[in-house]
Amino acid sequence: MPDSTDKYYALMIFAVLGCVKGSVEAFAARSRGKGGAESSKIVSKLFILSGILTPVFIPAEIIFFKRPLCWHFSLFFSAAFLALMYLRILAIRALGSFYSVNVRIADGHMLVKTGVYKYFRHPLYLIGIMESFVYPLAPGAYITAAISAAASVPLIIFRRAEEEKALLEKFGAEYEIYKKATWF
C-alpha cells in the first residue's frame, strides 16, 4: 500500500529534476548559434510541444495514480537524468556556435569531432531518446515515460536522418569517414 508521503516525495523529485532541466534548457537557448539556412522547424515545434506536455503529465500521473515510490529505482533514474543533462551541456559546448534547435548548416560550418562528438555523431539525439524515458521514470511516472518515448523517439529518428543528409551534403567524404569512426 502506498504511503501518502510517497506522492509528495515523487513530486519533489519531479520539481528538482524539472529545475535542472529548465536550467539546461536556458543554457541551450543562450548557446544557440545564428546564421545559415535552418530546416526541420515543424519537428522543433513538436519537440517543444512534447517538452511542455511531459512536465504536465508527470505530476498528473503522480497525483492520480497512487503507486508506492520505489526509492532505489527513483534514485537510479534521477542520477541517470543528471548525468544526461551534464552530457547535454558538454555536447552543446563542443558544438559552440554551430549548435541550433533546428537542423542548420551555419556559414563557415566545420565538422565537430571533439568532446562527445569523438564517439557519437548525434549525442544530443541519443540523450533526447534516453531522457524521454528517464525524466518521467525518476519520479515514478511510468505511463508518461511510455507516452513520452512513443512521441519523442520517432521525431528524433526523423530529425537525425535529416541532419545526416545535410551533413553528408556539406562535408561529403569527410563525413563518410567520420560516420565509420563513430556510433549513432
mmCIF file with all atom_site columns, C-alpha atoms in Angstrom:
data_model
loop_
_atom_site.group_PDB
_atom_site.id
_atom_site.type_symbol
_atom_site.label_atom_id
_atom_site.label_alt_id
_atom_site.label_comp_id
_atom_site.label_asym_id
_atom_site.label_entity_id
_atom_site.label_seq_id
_atom_site.pdbx_PDB_ins_code
_atom_site.Cartn_x
_atom_site.Cartn_y
_atom_site.Cartn_z
_atom_site.occupancy
_atom_site.B_iso_or_equiv
_atom_site.pdbx_formal_charge
_atom_site.auth_seq_id
_atom_site.auth_comp_id
_atom_site.auth_asym_id
_atom_site.auth_atom_id
_atom_site.pdbx_PDB_model_num
ATOM 1   C CA . MET A 1 1   ? 0.000  0.000  0.000   1.00 0.00 ? 1   MET A CA 1
ATOM 2   C CA . PRO A 1 2   ? 1.474  3.345  -0.990  1.00 0.00 ? 2   PRO A CA 1
ATOM 3   C CA . ASP A 1 3   ? 2.263  5.812  1.727   1.00 0.00 ? 3   ASP A CA 1
ATOM 4   C CA . SER A 1 4   ? 0.717  9.266  1.129   1.00 0.00 ? 4   SER A CA 1
ATOM 5   C CA . THR A 1 5   ? 4.165  10.798 1.568   1.00 0.00 ? 5   THR A CA 1
ATOM 6   C CA . ASP A 1 6   ? 5.372  8.860  -1.495  1.00 0.00 ? 6   ASP A CA 1
ATOM 7   C CA . LYS A 1 7   ? 3.320  11.187 -3.686  1.00 0.00 ? 7   LYS A CA 1
ATOM 8   C CA . TYR A 1 8   ? 4.961  14.260 -2.153  1.00 0.00 ? 8   TYR A CA 1
ATOM 9   C CA . TYR A 1 9   ? 8.462  12.816 -2.452  1.00 0.00 ? 9   TYR A CA 1
ATOM 10  C CA . ALA A 1 10  ? 7.760  11.937 -6.089  1.00 0.00 ? 10  ALA A CA 1
ATOM 11  C CA . LEU A 1 11  ? 6.542  15.484 -6.719  1.00 0.00 ? 11  LEU A CA 1
ATOM 12  C CA . MET A 1 12  ? 9.682  16.881 -5.030  1.00 0.00 ? 12  MET A CA 1
ATOM 13  C CA . ILE A 1 13  ? 11.890 14.688 -7.236  1.00 0.00 ? 13  ILE A CA 1
ATOM 14  C CA . PHE A 1 14  ? 9.963  15.897 -10.276 1.00 0.00 ? 14  PHE A CA 1
ATOM 15  C CA . ALA A 1 15  ? 10.352 19.543 -9.166  1.00 0.00 ? 15  ALA A CA 1
ATOM 16  C CA . VAL A 1 16  ? 14.114 19.256 -8.591  1.00 0.00 ? 16  VAL A CA 1
ATOM 17  C CA . LEU A 1 17  ? 14.701 17.489 -11.905 1.00 0.00 ? 17  LEU A CA 1
ATOM 18  C CA . GLY A 1 18  ? 12.421 19.995 -13.625 1.00 0.00 ? 18  GLY A CA 1
ATOM 19  C CA . CYS A 1 19  ? 14.552 22.857 -12.294 1.00 0.00 ? 19  CYS A CA 1
ATOM 20  C CA . VAL A 1 20  ? 17.704 21.153 -13.544 1.00 0.00 ? 20  VAL A CA 1
ATOM 21  C CA . LYS A 1 21  ? 16.079 20.573 -16.939 1.00 0.00 ? 21  LYS A CA 1
ATOM 22  C CA . GLY A 1 22  ? 14.944 24.205 -17.082 1.00 0.00 ? 22  GLY A CA 1
ATOM 23  C CA . SER A 1 23  ? 18.461 25.412 -16.296 1.00 0.00 ? 23  SER A CA 1
ATOM 24  C CA . VAL A 1 24  ? 19.925 23.233 -19.044 1.00 0.00 ? 24  VAL A CA 1
ATOM 25  C CA . GLU A 1 25  ? 17.255 24.499 -21.475 1.00 0.00 ? 25  GLU A CA 1
ATOM 26  C CA . ALA A 1 26  ? 18.198 28.088 -20.576 1.00 0.00 ? 26  ALA A CA 1
ATOM 27  C CA . PHE A 1 27  ? 21.875 27.273 -21.179 1.00 0.00 ? 27  PHE A CA 1
ATOM 28  C CA . ALA A 1 28  ? 20.954 25.722 -24.551 1.00 0.00 ? 28  ALA A CA 1
ATOM 29  C CA . ALA A 1 29  ? 18.924 28.797 -25.542 1.00 0.00 ? 29  ALA A CA 1
ATOM 30  C CA . ARG A 1 30  ? 21.857 31.099 -24.725 1.00 0.00 ? 30  ARG A CA 1
ATOM 31  C CA . SER A 1 31  ? 24.258 28.850 -26.658 1.00 0.00 ? 31  SER A CA 1
ATOM 32  C CA . ARG A 1 32  ? 22.275 28.818 -29.889 1.00 0.00 ? 32  ARG A CA 1
ATOM 33  C CA . GLY A 1 33  ? 24.286 29.959 -32.888 1.00 0.00 ? 33  GLY A CA 1
ATOM 34  C CA . LYS A 1 34  ? 22.975 32.096 -35.705 1.00 0.00 ? 34  LYS A CA 1
ATOM 35  C CA . GLY A 1 35  ? 23.253 32.173 -39.473 1.00 0.00 ? 35  GLY A CA 1
ATOM 36  C CA . GLY A 1 36  ? 22.809 29.594 -42.178 1.00 0.00 ? 36  GLY A CA 1
ATOM 37  C CA . ALA A 1 37  ? 19.649 28.016 -43.510 1.00 0.00 ? 37  ALA A CA 1
ATOM 38  C CA . GLU A 1 38  ? 17.564 26.121 -40.964 1.00 0.00 ? 38  GLU A CA 1
ATOM 39  C CA . SER A 1 39  ? 15.203 23.276 -41.678 1.00 0.00 ? 39  SER A CA 1
ATOM 40  C CA . SER A 1 40  ? 13.022 20.893 -39.699 1.00 0.00 ? 40  SER A CA 1
ATOM 41  C CA . LYS A 1 41  ? 11.228 23.717 -37.877 1.00 0.00 ? 41  LYS A CA 1
ATOM 42  C CA . ILE A 1 42  ? 7.978  21.735 -37.651 1.00 0.00 ? 42  ILE A CA 1
ATOM 43  C CA . VAL A 1 43  ? 9.838  18.945 -35.849 1.00 0.00 ? 43  VAL A CA 1
ATOM 44  C CA . SER A 1 44  ? 11.263 21.562 -33.462 1.00 0.00 ? 44  SER A CA 1
ATOM 45  C CA . LYS A 1 45  ? 7.728  22.762 -32.715 1.00 0.00 ? 45  LYS A CA 1
ATOM 46  C CA . LEU A 1 46  ? 6.669  19.164 -31.989 1.00 0.00 ? 46  LEU A CA 1
ATOM 47  C CA . PHE A 1 47  ? 9.647  18.795 -29.620 1.00 0.00 ? 47  PHE A CA 1
ATOM 48  C CA . ILE A 1 48  ? 8.551  21.969 -27.844 1.00 0.00 ? 48  ILE A CA 1
ATOM 49  C CA . LEU A 1 49  ? 5.006  20.615 -27.529 1.00 0.00 ? 49  LEU A CA 1
ATOM 50  C CA . SER A 1 50  ? 6.379  17.385 -26.069 1.00 0.00 ? 50  SER A CA 1
ATOM 51  C CA . GLY A 1 51  ? 8.588  19.420 -23.751 1.00 0.00 ? 51  GLY A CA 1
ATOM 52  C CA . ILE A 1 52  ? 5.521  21.285 -22.491 1.00 0.00 ? 52  ILE A CA 1
ATOM 53  C CA . LEU A 1 53  ? 3.257  18.257 -22.113 1.00 0.00 ? 53  LEU A CA 1
ATOM 54  C CA . THR A 1 54  ? 5.691  15.910 -20.375 1.00 0.00 ? 54  THR A CA 1
ATOM 55  C CA . PRO A 1 55  ? 6.038  18.115 -17.261 1.00 0.00 ? 55  PRO A CA 1
ATOM 56  C CA . VAL A 1 56  ? 2.235  18.390 -17.158 1.00 0.00 ? 56  VAL A CA 1
ATOM 57  C CA . PHE A 1 57  ? 1.672  14.641 -17.419 1.00 0.00 ? 57  PHE A CA 1
ATOM 58  C CA . ILE A 1 58  ? 4.313  13.656 -14.831 1.00 0.00 ? 58  ILE A CA 1
ATOM 59  C CA . PRO A 1 59  ? 2.693  15.368 -11.795 1.00 0.00 ? 59  PRO A CA 1
ATOM 60  C CA . ALA A 1 60  ? -0.780 14.437 -13.045 1.00 0.00 ? 60  ALA A CA 1
ATOM 61  C CA . GLU A 1 61  ? 0.226  10.778 -13.106 1.00 0.00 ? 61  GLU A CA 1
ATOM 62  C CA . ILE A 1 62  ? 1.870  11.045 -9.674  1.00 0.00 ? 62  ILE A CA 1
ATOM 63  C CA . ILE A 1 63  ? -1.253 12.613 -8.180  1.00 0.00 ? 63  ILE A CA 1
ATOM 64  C CA . PHE A 1 64  ? -3.894 10.425 -9.832  1.00 0.00 ? 64  PHE A CA 1
ATOM 65  C CA . PHE A 1 65  ? -2.160 7.037  -9.658  1.00 0.00 ? 65  PHE A CA 1
ATOM 66  C CA . LYS A 1 66  ? -1.362 6.223  -6.091  1.00 0.00 ? 66  LYS A CA 1
ATOM 67  C CA . ARG A 1 67  ? 1.661  3.974  -6.551  1.00 0.00 ? 67  ARG A CA 1
ATOM 68  C CA . PRO A 1 68  ? 4.362  3.431  -3.970  1.00 0.00 ? 68  PRO A CA 1
ATOM 69  C CA . LEU A 1 69  ? 7.623  5.189  -4.777  1.00 0.00 ? 69  LEU A CA 1
ATOM 70  C CA . CYS A 1 70  ? 10.483 2.746  -5.306  1.00 0.00 ? 70  CYS A CA 1
ATOM 71  C CA . TRP A 1 71  ? 13.440 4.653  -3.867  1.00 0.00 ? 71  TRP A CA 1
ATOM 72  C CA . HIS A 1 72  ? 16.173 2.554  -5.499  1.00 0.00 ? 72  HIS A CA 1
ATOM 73  C CA . PHE A 1 73  ? 14.501 2.936  -8.876  1.00 0.00 ? 73  PHE A CA 1
ATOM 74  C CA . SER A 1 74  ? 13.935 6.644  -8.343  1.00 0.00 ? 74  SER A CA 1
ATOM 75  C CA . LEU A 1 75  ? 17.495 7.370  -7.214  1.00 0.00 ? 75  LEU A CA 1
ATOM 76  C CA . PHE A 1 76  ? 18.939 5.401  -10.137 1.00 0.00 ? 76  PHE A CA 1
ATOM 77  C CA . PHE A 1 77  ? 16.857 7.279  -12.719 1.00 0.00 ? 77  PHE A CA 1
ATOM 78  C CA . SER A 1 78  ? 17.447 10.647 -11.011 1.00 0.00 ? 78  SER A CA 1
ATOM 79  C CA . ALA A 1 79  ? 21.218 10.071 -11.181 1.00 0.00 ? 79  ALA A CA 1
ATOM 80  C CA . ALA A 1 80  ? 20.902 8.946  -14.807 1.00 0.00 ? 80  ALA A CA 1
ATOM 81  C CA . PHE A 1 81  ? 18.921 12.097 -15.620 1.00 0.00 ? 81  PHE A CA 1
ATOM 82  C CA . LEU A 1 82  ? 21.547 14.342 -14.011 1.00 0.00 ? 82  LEU A CA 1
ATOM 83  C CA . ALA A 1 83  ? 24.287 12.537 -15.972 1.00 0.00 ? 83  ALA A CA 1
ATOM 84  C CA . LEU A 1 84  ? 22.324 13.036 -19.207 1.00 0.00 ? 84  LEU A CA 1
ATOM 85  C CA . MET A 1 85  ? 21.937 16.753 -18.505 1.00 0.00 ? 85  MET A CA 1
ATOM 86  C CA . TYR A 1 86  ? 25.688 17.034 -17.875 1.00 0.00 ? 86  TYR A CA 1
ATOM 87  C CA . LEU A 1 87  ? 26.416 15.229 -21.155 1.00 0.00 ? 87  LEU A CA 1
ATOM 88  C CA . ARG A 1 88  ? 23.943 17.511 -22.921 1.00 0.00 ? 88  ARG A CA 1
ATOM 89  C CA . ILE A 1 89  ? 25.839 20.571 -21.696 1.00 0.00 ? 89  ILE A CA 1
ATOM 90  C CA . LEU A 1 90  ? 29.141 19.040 -22.855 1.00 0.00 ? 90  LEU A CA 1
ATOM 91  C CA . ALA A 1 91  ? 27.683 18.306 -26.303 1.00 0.00 ? 91  ALA A CA 1
ATOM 92  C CA . ILE A 1 92  ? 26.290 21.833 -26.682 1.00 0.00 ? 92  ILE A CA 1
ATOM 93  C CA . ARG A 1 93  ? 29.621 23.334 -25.595 1.00 0.00 ? 93  ARG A CA 1
ATOM 94  C CA . ALA A 1 94  ? 31.503 21.159 -28.085 1.00 0.00 ? 94  ALA A CA 1
ATOM 95  C CA . LEU A 1 95  ? 29.261 22.433 -30.907 1.00 0.00 ? 95  LEU A CA 1
ATOM 96  C CA . GLY A 1 96  ? 29.766 26.040 -29.864 1.00 0.00 ? 96  GLY A CA 1
ATOM 97  C CA . SER A 1 97  ? 28.240 28.445 -32.386 1.00 0.00 ? 97  SER A CA 1
ATOM 98  C CA . PHE A 1 98  ? 27.133 25.517 -34.573 1.00 0.00 ? 98  PHE A CA 1
ATOM 99  C CA . TYR A 1 99  ? 24.508 24.483 -32.001 1.00 0.00 ? 99  TYR A CA 1
ATOM 100 C CA . SER A 1 100 ? 20.910 25.024 -33.098 1.00 0.00 ? 100 SER A CA 1
ATOM 101 C CA . VAL A 1 101 ? 17.468 23.750 -32.154 1.00 0.00 ? 101 VAL A CA 1
ATOM 102 C CA . ASN A 1 102 ? 16.782 23.204 -35.862 1.00 0.00 ? 102 ASN A CA 1
ATOM 103 C CA . VAL A 1 103 ? 18.858 21.345 -38.428 1.00 0.00 ? 103 VAL A CA 1
ATOM 104 C CA . ARG A 1 104 ? 21.189 24.103 -39.600 1.00 0.00 ? 104 ARG A CA 1
ATOM 105 C CA . ILE A 1 105 ? 24.395 24.343 -41.573 1.00 0.00 ? 105 ILE A CA 1
ATOM 106 C CA . ALA A 1 106 ? 25.922 27.642 -40.482 1.00 0.00 ? 106 ALA A CA 1
ATOM 107 C CA . ASP A 1 107 ? 28.124 29.916 -42.521 1.00 0.00 ? 107 ASP A CA 1
ATOM 108 C CA . GLY A 1 108 ? 31.680 28.629 -42.105 1.00 0.00 ? 108 GLY A CA 1
ATOM 109 C CA . HIS A 1 109 ? 30.333 25.399 -40.565 1.00 0.00 ? 109 HIS A CA 1
ATOM 110 C CA . MET A 1 110 ? 33.024 22.912 -39.573 1.00 0.00 ? 110 MET A CA 1
ATOM 111 C CA . LEU A 1 111 ? 32.525 19.266 -38.705 1.00 0.00 ? 111 LEU A CA 1
ATOM 112 C CA . VAL A 1 112 ? 32.832 18.928 -34.912 1.00 0.00 ? 112 VAL A CA 1
ATOM 113 C CA . LYS A 1 113 ? 34.760 15.783 -33.947 1.00 0.00 ? 113 LYS A CA 1
ATOM 114 C CA . THR A 1 114 ? 35.873 16.667 -30.423 1.00 0.00 ? 114 THR A CA 1
ATOM 115 C CA . GLY A 1 115 ? 34.450 16.032 -26.968 1.00 0.00 ? 115 GLY A CA 1
ATOM 116 C CA . VAL A 1 116 ? 31.490 13.633 -27.034 1.00 0.00 ? 116 VAL A CA 1
ATOM 117 C CA . TYR A 1 117 ? 31.425 14.025 -30.829 1.00 0.00 ? 117 TYR A CA 1
ATOM 118 C CA . LYS A 1 118 ? 34.616 11.974 -30.944 1.00 0.00 ? 118 LYS A CA 1
ATOM 119 C CA . TYR A 1 119 ? 32.468 8.916  -30.109 1.00 0.00 ? 119 TYR A CA 1
ATOM 120 C CA . PHE A 1 120 ? 28.908 9.843  -31.167 1.00 0.00 ? 120 PHE A CA 1
ATOM 121 C CA . ARG A 1 121 ? 27.739 11.659 -34.290 1.00 0.00 ? 121 ARG A CA 1
ATOM 122 C CA . HIS A 1 122 ? 24.497 12.796 -32.676 1.00 0.00 ? 122 HIS A CA 1
ATOM 123 C CA . PRO A 1 123 ? 24.905 12.722 -28.893 1.00 0.00 ? 123 PRO A CA 1
ATOM 124 C CA . LEU A 1 124 ? 22.106 15.248 -28.370 1.00 0.00 ? 124 LEU A CA 1
ATOM 125 C CA . TYR A 1 125 ? 19.643 12.944 -30.136 1.00 0.00 ? 125 TYR A CA 1
ATOM 126 C CA . LEU A 1 126 ? 20.838 9.923  -28.184 1.00 0.00 ? 126 LEU A CA 1
ATOM 127 C CA . ILE A 1 127 ? 20.486 11.926 -24.967 1.00 0.00 ? 127 ILE A CA 1
ATOM 128 C CA . GLY A 1 128 ? 16.996 13.009 -26.077 1.00 0.00 ? 128 GLY A CA 1
ATOM 129 C CA . ILE A 1 129 ? 15.935 9.395  -26.578 1.00 0.00 ? 129 ILE A CA 1
ATOM 130 C CA . MET A 1 130 ? 17.219 8.373  -23.149 1.00 0.00 ? 130 MET A CA 1
ATOM 131 C CA . GLU A 1 131 ? 15.794 11.478 -21.500 1.00 0.00 ? 131 GLU A CA 1
ATOM 132 C CA . SER A 1 132 ? 12.309 10.721 -22.843 1.00 0.00 ? 132 SER A CA 1
ATOM 133 C CA . PHE A 1 133 ? 12.343 7.587  -20.658 1.00 0.00 ? 133 PHE A CA 1
ATOM 134 C CA . VAL A 1 134 ? 14.492 8.652  -17.714 1.00 0.00 ? 134 VAL A CA 1
ATOM 135 C CA . TYR A 1 135 ? 12.908 12.001 -16.812 1.00 0.00 ? 135 TYR A CA 1
ATOM 136 C CA . PRO A 1 136 ? 9.396  10.568 -16.187 1.00 0.00 ? 136 PRO A CA 1
ATOM 137 C CA . LEU A 1 137 ? 10.708 7.339  -14.630 1.00 0.00 ? 137 LEU A CA 1
ATOM 138 C CA . ALA A 1 138 ? 12.665 9.124  -11.885 1.00 0.00 ? 138 ALA A CA 1
ATOM 139 C CA . PRO A 1 139 ? 9.513  10.232 -10.007 1.00 0.00 ? 139 PRO A CA 1
ATOM 140 C CA . GLY A 1 140 ? 7.686  7.027  -10.955 1.00 0.00 ? 140 GLY A CA 1
ATOM 141 C CA . ALA A 1 141 ? 5.550  8.247  -13.880 1.00 0.00 ? 141 ALA A CA 1
ATOM 142 C CA . TYR A 1 142 ? 5.618  5.009  -15.887 1.00 0.00 ? 142 TYR A CA 1
ATOM 143 C CA . ILE A 1 143 ? 2.725  5.793  -18.226 1.00 0.00 ? 143 ILE A CA 1
ATOM 144 C CA . THR A 1 144 ? 4.179  9.214  -19.019 1.00 0.00 ? 144 THR A CA 1
ATOM 145 C CA . ALA A 1 145 ? 7.535  7.568  -19.780 1.00 0.00 ? 145 ALA A CA 1
ATOM 146 C CA . ALA A 1 146 ? 5.867  5.294  -22.334 1.00 0.00 ? 146 ALA A CA 1
ATOM 147 C CA . ILE A 1 147 ? 3.926  8.170  -23.922 1.00 0.00 ? 147 ILE A CA 1
ATOM 148 C CA . SER A 1 148 ? 6.972  10.453 -23.934 1.00 0.00 ? 148 SER A CA 1
ATOM 149 C CA . ALA A 1 149 ? 9.155  7.826  -25.596 1.00 0.00 ? 149 ALA A CA 1
ATOM 150 C CA . ALA A 1 150 ? 6.457  6.927  -28.131 1.00 0.00 ? 150 ALA A CA 1
ATOM 151 C CA . ALA A 1 151 ? 6.133  10.601 -29.096 1.00 0.00 ? 151 ALA A CA 1
ATOM 152 C CA . SER A 1 152 ? 9.815  11.581 -28.985 1.00 0.00 ? 152 SER A CA 1
ATOM 153 C CA . VAL A 1 153 ? 11.718 8.652  -30.449 1.00 0.00 ? 153 VAL A CA 1
ATOM 154 C CA . PRO A 1 154 ? 10.166 8.780  -33.961 1.00 0.00 ? 154 PRO A CA 1
ATOM 155 C CA . LEU A 1 155 ? 10.735 12.562 -34.082 1.00 0.00 ? 155 LEU A CA 1
ATOM 156 C CA . ILE A 1 156 ? 14.358 12.139 -33.039 1.00 0.00 ? 156 ILE A CA 1
ATOM 157 C CA . ILE A 1 157 ? 14.976 9.378  -35.587 1.00 0.00 ? 157 ILE A CA 1
ATOM 158 C CA . PHE A 1 158 ? 13.415 11.524 -38.342 1.00 0.00 ? 158 PHE A CA 1
ATOM 159 C CA . ARG A 1 159 ? 15.437 14.562 -37.286 1.00 0.00 ? 159 ARG A CA 1
ATOM 160 C CA . ARG A 1 160 ? 18.661 12.537 -37.125 1.00 0.00 ? 160 ARG A CA 1
ATOM 161 C CA . ALA A 1 161 ? 18.137 11.271 -40.696 1.00 0.00 ? 161 ALA A CA 1
ATOM 162 C CA . GLU A 1 162 ? 17.517 14.826 -41.897 1.00 0.00 ? 162 GLU A CA 1
ATOM 163 C CA . GLU A 1 163 ? 20.692 16.047 -40.204 1.00 0.00 ? 163 GLU A CA 1
ATOM 164 C CA . GLU A 1 164 ? 22.727 13.132 -41.575 1.00 0.00 ? 164 GLU A CA 1
ATOM 165 C CA . LYS A 1 165 ? 21.609 14.117 -45.081 1.00 0.00 ? 165 LYS A CA 1
ATOM 166 C CA . ALA A 1 166 ? 22.555 17.792 -44.538 1.00 0.00 ? 166 ALA A CA 1
ATOM 167 C CA . LEU A 1 167 ? 25.965 16.923 -43.081 1.00 0.00 ? 167 LEU A CA 1
ATOM 168 C CA . LEU A 1 168 ? 26.724 14.449 -45.860 1.00 0.00 ? 168 LEU A CA 1
ATOM 169 C CA . GLU A 1 169 ? 25.767 17.074 -48.434 1.00 0.00 ? 169 GLU A CA 1
ATOM 170 C CA . LYS A 1 170 ? 28.013 19.684 -46.775 1.00 0.00 ? 170 LYS A CA 1
ATOM 171 C CA . PHE A 1 171 ? 31.046 17.556 -45.849 1.00 0.00 ? 171 PHE A CA 1
ATOM 172 C CA . GLY A 1 172 ? 30.903 14.622 -48.319 1.00 0.00 ? 172 GLY A CA 1
ATOM 173 C CA . ALA A 1 173 ? 33.786 12.156 -47.951 1.00 0.00 ? 173 ALA A CA 1
ATOM 174 C CA . GLU A 1 174 ? 34.952 13.719 -44.664 1.00 0.00 ? 174 GLU A CA 1
ATOM 175 C CA . TYR A 1 175 ? 31.563 12.947 -43.145 1.00 0.00 ? 175 TYR A CA 1
ATOM 176 C CA . GLU A 1 176 ? 31.570 9.391  -44.536 1.00 0.00 ? 176 GLU A CA 1
ATOM 177 C CA . ILE A 1 177 ? 34.906 8.750  -42.798 1.00 0.00 ? 177 ILE A CA 1
ATOM 178 C CA . TYR A 1 178 ? 33.577 10.310 -39.581 1.00 0.00 ? 178 TYR A CA 1
ATOM 179 C CA . LYS A 1 179 ? 30.447 8.119  -39.773 1.00 0.00 ? 179 LYS A CA 1
ATOM 180 C CA . LYS A 1 180 ? 32.600 4.983  -39.901 1.00 0.00 ? 180 LYS A CA 1
ATOM 181 C CA . ALA A 1 181 ? 34.581 6.088  -36.827 1.00 0.00 ? 181 ALA A CA 1
ATOM 182 C CA . THR A 1 182 ? 31.575 6.936  -34.641 1.00 0.00 ? 182 THR A CA 1
ATOM 183 C CA . TRP A 1 183 ? 28.283 5.480  -33.459 1.00 0.00 ? 183 TRP A CA 1
ATOM 184 C CA . PHE A 1 184 ? 24.734 6.842  -33.758 1.00 0.00 ? 184 PHE A CA 1
#
